[in-house]
Tab-separated table of C-alpha atoms and ligand atoms in Angstrom:
chain	number	residue	atom	x	y	z
A	1326	MET	CA	0.049	0.034	0.089
A	1327	ALA	CA	1.238	3.439	-0.894
A	1328	ILE	CA	2.298	5.460	2.098
A	1329	GLU	CA	0.061	8.284	1.046
A	1330	SER	CA	-3.119	6.033	1.499
A	1331	ILE	CA	-2.273	4.747	4.929
A	1332	PRO	CA	-4.411	6.342	7.605
A	1333	ARG	CA	-2.679	8.239	10.479
A	1334	ALA	CA	-2.192	6.139	13.562
A	1335	GLY	CA	-1.897	9.091	16.022
A	1336	VAL	CA	0.225	9.228	19.161
A	1337	GLY	CA	1.177	6.086	20.965
A	1338	LEU	CA	3.534	4.256	23.266
A	1339	GLN	CA	6.061	1.612	22.643
A	1340	LEU	CA	4.904	-1.324	24.653
A	1341	ASN	CA	8.423	-2.682	25.288
A	1342	HIS	CA	9.437	-5.519	27.699
A	1343	THR	CA	9.877	-3.115	30.548
A	1344	ILE	CA	6.251	-2.029	30.353
A	1345	PHE	CA	5.027	-5.549	29.751
A	1346	THR	CA	6.775	-6.840	32.925
A	1347	SER	CA	5.923	-3.829	35.044
A	1348	THR	CA	2.865	-3.425	37.223
A	1349	LEU	CA	2.588	0.164	36.063
A	1350	SER	CA	-1.155	0.796	35.129
A	1351	LEU	CA	-1.525	2.319	31.952
A	1352	LYS	CA	-5.215	2.909	32.607
A	1353	GLY	CA	-5.997	6.529	32.105
A	1354	ILE	CA	-3.024	7.134	29.809
A	1355	GLN	CA	-4.415	8.037	26.362
A	1356	MET	CA	-2.839	6.423	23.399
A	1357	ASP	CA	-4.074	5.703	19.852
A	1358	PHE	CA	-1.761	2.743	19.242
A	1359	GLY	CA	0.773	0.433	20.829
A	1360	GLU	CA	4.150	-0.155	19.118
A	1361	VAL	CA	5.316	-3.676	19.660
A	1362	LEU	CA	8.725	-5.235	19.249
A	1363	CYS	CA	8.464	-8.263	17.007
A	1364	ASP	CA	11.339	-9.750	18.868
A	1365	THR	CA	9.195	-10.131	21.968
A	1366	PHE	CA	6.667	-12.591	20.165
A	1367	ALA	CA	8.828	-14.194	17.573
A	1368	GLY	CA	10.082	-17.932	17.888
A	1369	PRO	CA	13.809	-18.587	17.597
A	1370	VAL	CA	15.014	-18.761	14.071
A	1371	ASP	CA	16.035	-22.506	14.627
A	1372	SER	CA	12.565	-23.400	15.974
A	1373	CYS	CA	9.538	-24.404	13.967
A	1374	TYR	CA	7.595	-21.499	15.352
A	1375	ALA	CA	7.442	-18.049	13.558
A	1376	ILE	CA	5.379	-16.831	16.625
A	1377	GLU	CA	5.740	-18.225	19.988
A	1378	PRO	CA	2.616	-20.288	20.535
A	1379	GLU	CA	1.934	-18.691	23.941
A	1380	ALA	CA	2.497	-15.275	22.317
A	1381	ARG	CA	-0.360	-15.490	19.831
A	1382	PRO	CA	-3.194	-14.998	22.322
A	1383	VAL	CA	-1.300	-12.003	23.833
A	1384	ILE	CA	-1.168	-10.359	20.386
A	1385	ASP	CA	-4.786	-11.084	19.895
A	1386	ALA	CA	-5.705	-9.637	23.241
A	1387	MET	CA	-3.669	-6.382	22.604
A	1388	MET	CA	-5.302	-6.037	19.319
A	1389	GLU	CA	-8.689	-6.050	21.022
A	1390	VAL	CA	-7.669	-2.957	22.884
A	1391	LEU	CA	-5.417	-1.072	20.430
A	1392	PRO	CA	-4.124	-0.949	16.980
A	1393	LEU	CA	-0.496	-2.341	16.824
A	1394	ILE	CA	2.506	-1.196	15.051
A	1395	ALA	CA	5.425	-3.561	14.362
A	1396	HIS	CA	9.055	-2.646	15.139
A	1397	GLY	CA	12.081	-4.916	15.034
A	1398	ASN	CA	15.253	-4.746	16.986
A	1399	TYR	CA	17.390	-7.647	16.013
A	1400	GLY	CA	16.414	-8.541	12.331
A	1401	ALA	CA	20.049	-8.710	11.029
A	1402	GLU	CA	18.605	-7.679	7.599
A	1403	PHE	CA	21.736	-5.355	7.033
A	1404	GLY	CA	24.331	-8.023	7.599
A	1405	PHE	CA	25.678	-10.300	4.732
A	1406	ASP	CA	23.344	-13.420	4.842
A	1407	PRO	CA	20.578	-13.662	2.161
A	1408	VAL	CA	17.762	-11.402	3.226
A	1409	GLU	CA	15.387	-14.475	2.974
A	1410	SER	CA	17.262	-16.167	5.565
A	1411	THR	CA	17.327	-13.252	8.200
A	1412	ARG	CA	15.324	-13.031	11.336
A	1413	ALA	CA	13.614	-9.843	10.059
A	1414	HIS	CA	12.002	-11.983	7.317
A	1415	LEU	CA	11.611	-15.357	8.958
A	1416	ARG	CA	10.190	-14.047	12.243
A	1417	HIS	CA	9.394	-10.327	12.163
A	1418	ASN	CA	7.538	-10.607	8.978
A	1419	PRO	CA	4.811	-13.013	10.368
A	1420	VAL	CA	4.507	-11.232	13.525
A	1421	ALA	CA	4.059	-7.944	11.758
A	1422	HIS	CA	1.310	-9.488	9.617
A	1423	ALA	CA	-0.308	-11.196	12.598
A	1424	MET	CA	-0.521	-7.738	14.238
A	1425	LYS	CA	-2.023	-6.277	11.081
A	1426	SER	CA	0.585	-3.728	11.328
A	1427	PRO	CA	0.342	-0.859	8.669
A	1428	TRP	CA	4.235	-1.016	8.220
A	1429	TYR	CA	7.291	-2.671	9.647
A	1430	ALA	CA	10.033	-0.398	11.217
A	1431	ASP	CA	13.574	-1.778	11.474
A	1432	HIS	CA	16.737	-0.396	12.895
A	1433	MET	CA	19.493	0.818	10.642
A	1434	LEU	CA	22.147	-1.233	12.409
A	1435	PHE	CA	24.564	-3.851	11.343
A	1436	GLY	CA	23.829	-7.459	12.212
A	1437	ASP	CA	24.673	-10.972	11.376
A	1438	ARG	CA	23.450	-14.429	11.979
A	1439	ALA	CA	26.164	-15.526	14.416
A	1440	SER	CA	24.956	-13.183	17.119
A	1441	SER	CA	22.321	-10.514	17.659
A	1442	TYR	CA	24.765	-8.786	20.081
A	1443	MET	CA	25.341	-6.134	17.477
A	1444	TRP	CA	23.472	-3.518	19.299
A	1445	SER	CA	24.121	-0.696	18.649
A	1446	SER	CA	26.639	-1.030	15.725
A	1447	PRO	CA	25.867	1.448	12.993
A	1448	LEU	CA	26.417	0.651	9.355
A	1449	GLN	CA	29.511	1.933	7.554
A	1450	PHE	CA	28.491	5.292	5.948
A	1451	THR	CA	30.021	4.917	2.547
A	1452	LYS	CA	28.814	5.056	-1.021
A	1453	SER	CA	29.489	1.271	-1.546
A	1454	GLU	CA	27.422	0.431	1.504
A	1455	ILE	CA	24.558	2.449	0.185
A	1456	GLU	CA	24.367	0.280	-2.873
A	1457	ARG	CA	24.474	-2.897	-0.793
A	1458	VAL	CA	22.044	-1.860	1.863
A	1459	ALA	CA	19.545	-0.225	-0.439
A	1460	GLY	CA	19.292	-3.600	-2.521
A	1461	ARG	CA	18.627	-5.486	0.795
A	1462	ALA	CA	16.044	-2.845	2.121
A	1463	ALA	CA	14.189	-3.073	-1.231
A	1464	LYS	CA	14.231	-6.913	-1.059
A	1465	LEU	CA	13.112	-6.814	2.544
A	1466	GLN	CA	10.151	-4.562	1.779
A	1467	ASP	CA	9.120	-6.884	-1.300
A	1468	LEU	CA	9.251	-9.844	1.280
A	1469	PHE	CA	7.068	-8.197	3.769
A	1470	GLY	CA	4.481	-6.889	1.178
A	1471	MET	CA	4.139	-3.704	3.424
A	1472	PRO	CA	6.044	-0.517	3.651
A	1473	VAL	CA	9.430	-0.886	5.529
A	1474	ILE	CA	10.710	2.032	7.413
A	1475	HIS	CA	14.250	2.626	8.826
A	1476	GLU	CA	15.039	3.910	12.321
A	1477	ASN	CA	18.194	5.983	12.577
A	1478	ALA	CA	20.333	4.615	15.299
A	1479	PHE	CA	21.884	5.765	18.550
A	1480	TYR	CA	25.580	4.461	18.760
A	1481	TYR	CA	28.618	4.553	20.664
A	1482	ALA	CA	31.132	4.917	17.834
A	1483	PRO	CA	30.823	5.440	14.117
A	1484	PHE	CA	31.688	2.504	11.930
A	1485	PRO	CA	35.473	2.724	10.953
A	1486	GLY	CA	35.935	3.998	7.388
A	1487	SER	CA	32.662	5.871	7.144
A	1488	THR	CA	33.222	8.717	4.666
A	1489	ILE	CA	29.729	10.342	4.416
A	1490	ALA	CA	27.200	11.961	6.746
A	1491	GLU	CA	24.632	9.577	8.315
A	1492	ALA	CA	21.719	11.704	6.982
A	1493	ASP	CA	23.018	11.608	3.459
A	1494	PHE	CA	23.594	7.907	3.899
A	1495	ILE	CA	19.908	7.082	4.994
A	1496	SER	CA	18.473	9.555	2.493
A	1497	GLU	CA	20.063	7.900	-0.398
A	1498	ILE	CA	19.209	4.486	0.693
A	1499	MET	CA	15.459	5.385	1.064
A	1500	MET	CA	15.446	6.993	-2.415
A	1501	LYS	CA	17.078	4.081	-4.071
A	1502	ALA	CA	15.064	1.382	-2.101
A	1503	GLY	CA	11.778	2.982	-2.201
A	1504	THR	CA	11.530	2.754	1.621
A	1505	HIS	CA	10.652	5.254	4.256
A	1506	MET	CA	11.813	6.376	7.737
A	1507	LEU	CA	11.178	6.073	11.395
A	1508	LEU	CA	12.846	9.334	12.550
A	1509	ASP	CA	14.149	8.912	16.082
A	1510	LEU	CA	14.597	12.473	17.294
A	1511	HIS	CA	16.177	11.483	20.620
A	1512	ASN	CA	18.657	9.413	18.820
A	1513	ILE	CA	19.713	12.339	16.628
A	1514	TYR	CA	19.952	14.495	19.677
A	1515	ALA	CA	21.951	12.033	21.665
A	1516	ASN	CA	24.376	11.554	18.705
A	1517	SER	CA	24.752	15.283	18.391
A	1518	VAL	CA	25.593	15.568	22.144
A	1519	ASN	CA	28.097	12.919	21.930
A	1520	PHE	CA	29.939	13.474	18.569
A	1521	GLU	CA	31.677	16.510	17.476
A	1522	GLY	CA	30.284	17.865	14.093
A	1523	TYR	CA	27.117	15.753	14.283
A	1524	ASP	CA	24.512	18.622	13.761
A	1525	ALA	CA	20.968	17.680	14.821
A	1526	TRP	CA	19.468	20.591	12.766
A	1527	LYS	CA	21.528	19.960	9.632
A	1528	TYR	CA	20.352	16.271	9.879
A	1529	LEU	CA	16.757	17.405	9.736
A	1530	ARG	CA	17.314	19.719	6.899
A	1531	THR	CA	19.013	16.887	4.916
A	1532	ILE	CA	16.409	14.064	5.437
A	1533	PRO	CA	13.622	14.248	2.876
A	1534	LEU	CA	10.885	14.729	5.447
A	1535	ASP	CA	8.220	13.656	3.124
A	1536	ARG	CA	9.630	10.171	3.582
A	1537	VAL	CA	9.225	10.225	7.471
A	1538	VAL	CA	6.253	7.992	8.388
A	1539	GLU	CA	6.924	7.664	12.236
A	1540	ILE	CA	8.732	9.588	14.970
A	1541	HIS	CA	10.244	8.261	18.071
A	1542	LEU	CA	10.430	10.509	21.229
A	1543	ALA	CA	12.402	9.560	24.437
A	1544	GLY	CA	14.639	10.914	27.195
A	1545	GLY	CA	18.163	9.859	28.291
A	1546	GLU	CA	20.785	10.229	30.887
A	1547	PRO	CA	24.201	11.848	30.944
A	1548	ILE	CA	26.854	9.797	32.805
A	1549	GLU	CA	30.146	11.181	33.142
A	1550	ASP	CA	31.087	12.473	29.588
A	1551	TRP	CA	28.549	10.522	27.724
A	1552	TYR	CA	24.788	10.937	27.070
A	1553	HIS	CA	22.933	7.644	26.902
A	1554	ASP	CA	19.721	6.808	25.090
A	1555	PHE	CA	18.253	5.091	28.049
A	1556	HIS	CA	14.598	6.052	27.520
A	1557	ASN	CA	14.572	6.839	31.233
A	1558	ASP	CA	13.783	10.477	31.614
A	1559	TYR	CA	11.343	13.246	30.142
A	1560	VAL	CA	11.803	14.138	26.627
A	1561	PRO	CA	14.380	17.008	26.491
A	1562	ASP	CA	13.300	20.565	25.260
A	1563	GLU	CA	15.590	20.368	22.239
A	1564	VAL	CA	13.815	17.192	21.133
A	1565	TRP	CA	10.463	18.904	21.521
A	1566	LYS	CA	11.759	21.760	19.331
A	1567	MET	CA	12.876	19.206	16.763
A	1568	LEU	CA	9.356	17.640	16.860
A	1569	ASP	CA	7.702	20.948	16.193
A	1570	TYR	CA	9.969	21.460	13.153
A	1571	VAL	CA	9.240	18.119	11.705
A	1572	LEU	CA	5.515	18.214	12.302
A	1573	ASP	CA	5.380	21.363	10.010
A	1574	ARG	CA	7.224	19.649	7.198
A	1575	ALA	CA	6.409	15.945	7.122
A	1576	PRO	CA	3.199	15.489	5.041
A	1577	ASN	CA	3.225	11.679	5.248
A	1578	LEU	CA	3.784	11.526	8.999
A	1579	LYS	CA	1.526	8.926	10.417
A	1580	ALA	CA	2.402	8.280	14.057
A	1581	VAL	CA	4.434	9.746	16.974
A	1582	CYS	CA	5.517	7.205	19.470
A	1583	LEU	CA	7.080	7.604	22.895
A	1584	GLU	CA	9.805	5.109	24.136
A	1585	ALA	CA	9.996	4.824	27.937
A	1586	GLN	CA	11.737	2.168	29.835
A	1587	GLY	CA	12.025	3.272	33.354
A	1588	ALA	CA	12.556	6.511	35.259
A	1589	ARG	CA	16.136	7.520	36.269
A	1590	HIS	CA	15.226	9.443	39.440
A	1591	THR	CA	14.450	6.241	41.234
A	1592	PRO	CA	16.628	3.999	43.457
A	1593	SER	CA	16.672	1.385	40.432
A	1594	ALA	CA	16.451	2.307	36.806
A	1595	LYS	CA	13.733	-0.347	36.227
A	1596	GLN	CA	11.793	0.290	39.300
A	1597	VAL	CA	8.312	1.053	38.526
A	1598	THR	CA	7.108	4.115	40.296
A	1599	PRO	CA	4.339	6.792	40.176
A	1600	GLU	CA	6.982	9.034	38.745
A	1601	TRP	CA	7.438	6.862	35.755
A	1602	GLY	CA	3.695	6.889	34.979
A	1603	LYS	CA	3.618	10.670	35.460
A	1604	MET	CA	6.576	10.964	33.008
A	1605	ILE	CA	4.750	8.956	30.395
A	1606	SER	CA	1.438	10.738	30.931
A	1607	HIS	CA	3.256	14.140	30.610
A	1608	ASP	CA	5.192	13.340	27.433
A	1609	LEU	CA	2.392	11.658	25.697
A	1610	GLY	CA	0.089	14.492	26.596
A	1611	LYS	CA	2.452	17.107	25.312
A	1612	ALA	CA	3.048	15.086	21.975
A	1613	ARG	CA	-0.672	14.816	21.576
A	1614	THR	CA	-1.189	18.438	22.062
A	1615	MET	CA	1.348	19.329	19.513
A	1616	TRP	CA	0.117	16.706	17.088
A	1617	GLU	CA	-3.449	17.961	17.301
A	1618	ALA	CA	-2.411	21.683	17.018
A	1619	LYS	CA	-0.585	20.998	13.932
A	1620	LEU	CA	-3.005	18.453	12.240
A	1621	GLY	CA	-6.328	19.885	13.420
A	1622	GLU	CA	-9.198	17.720	12.350
A	1623	ALA	CA	-6.801	15.320	10.420
A	1624	ALA	CA	-5.110	14.373	13.685
A	1625	ARG	CA	-8.089	12.143	14.560
A	1626	GLU	CA	-8.042	10.354	11.213
A	1627	GLY	CA	-7.692	6.608	11.908
A	1628	ALA	CA	-7.144	7.255	15.676
A	1629	HIS	CA	-8.513	4.553	17.973
B	1491	FE2	FE1	13.738	4.583	18.813
């Protein structure tokens, strides 16, 4: 389905593992969709189950309550094995279809079959990698039979030998592959804090914003001289400014999603406290206010 004809999903929350295993009540927190990590429900690649048998009823139960959007963490689609043999195709693809997701969002990370412990290894930003990765992205989208969108990564070091800017790299891949983007504004912000010369605003001016389908928001934590993408604090002011900028310029934007995996101002990062619920409510509410102010009546289209 063409991106233009997909209805807007609205403002939602990533229902990640931390939220699943918490006792945090999400009652009273308004959300239009839940973003779900396919990894959570997929069977191992060497098993006969595309979807874990006990996970299927959970997906069905969630779909009764909310529309679901599929996201993949460890798909290994940008490694070197045939795309048909990757976890993204063999496992995330059926999970995304079971969820009736309007698209599949992957991560623009390196990966391989031997290990999924590639997090968070960026691709090598070079011209030759654009050719290789764009071919794989196009193939993956064909295999999925639904739009594939790529999330820009937070990382701890650029891949050695990178010669071009990340935003140029991703833009060219999308144009060649006919794929789209999950623009993680906090990942851009975090990389701009950590890497000299990584300019968040130049990044936003470079990306063709008409290819942005979804946005991720989050907060993070500075530890010593590094800013971490821990999803454990309020969305920073600069990220809200970036959202404001993109909302004005992304005609095919369908969804804004908050990622939250704990609150840092607690004795334990993963401890579920009222503060965490307050943080989620605040940031989702602010995102919704901005979304509705920019889109007016159209903000409700397709909303649950
Ligand atoms: Fe993200």
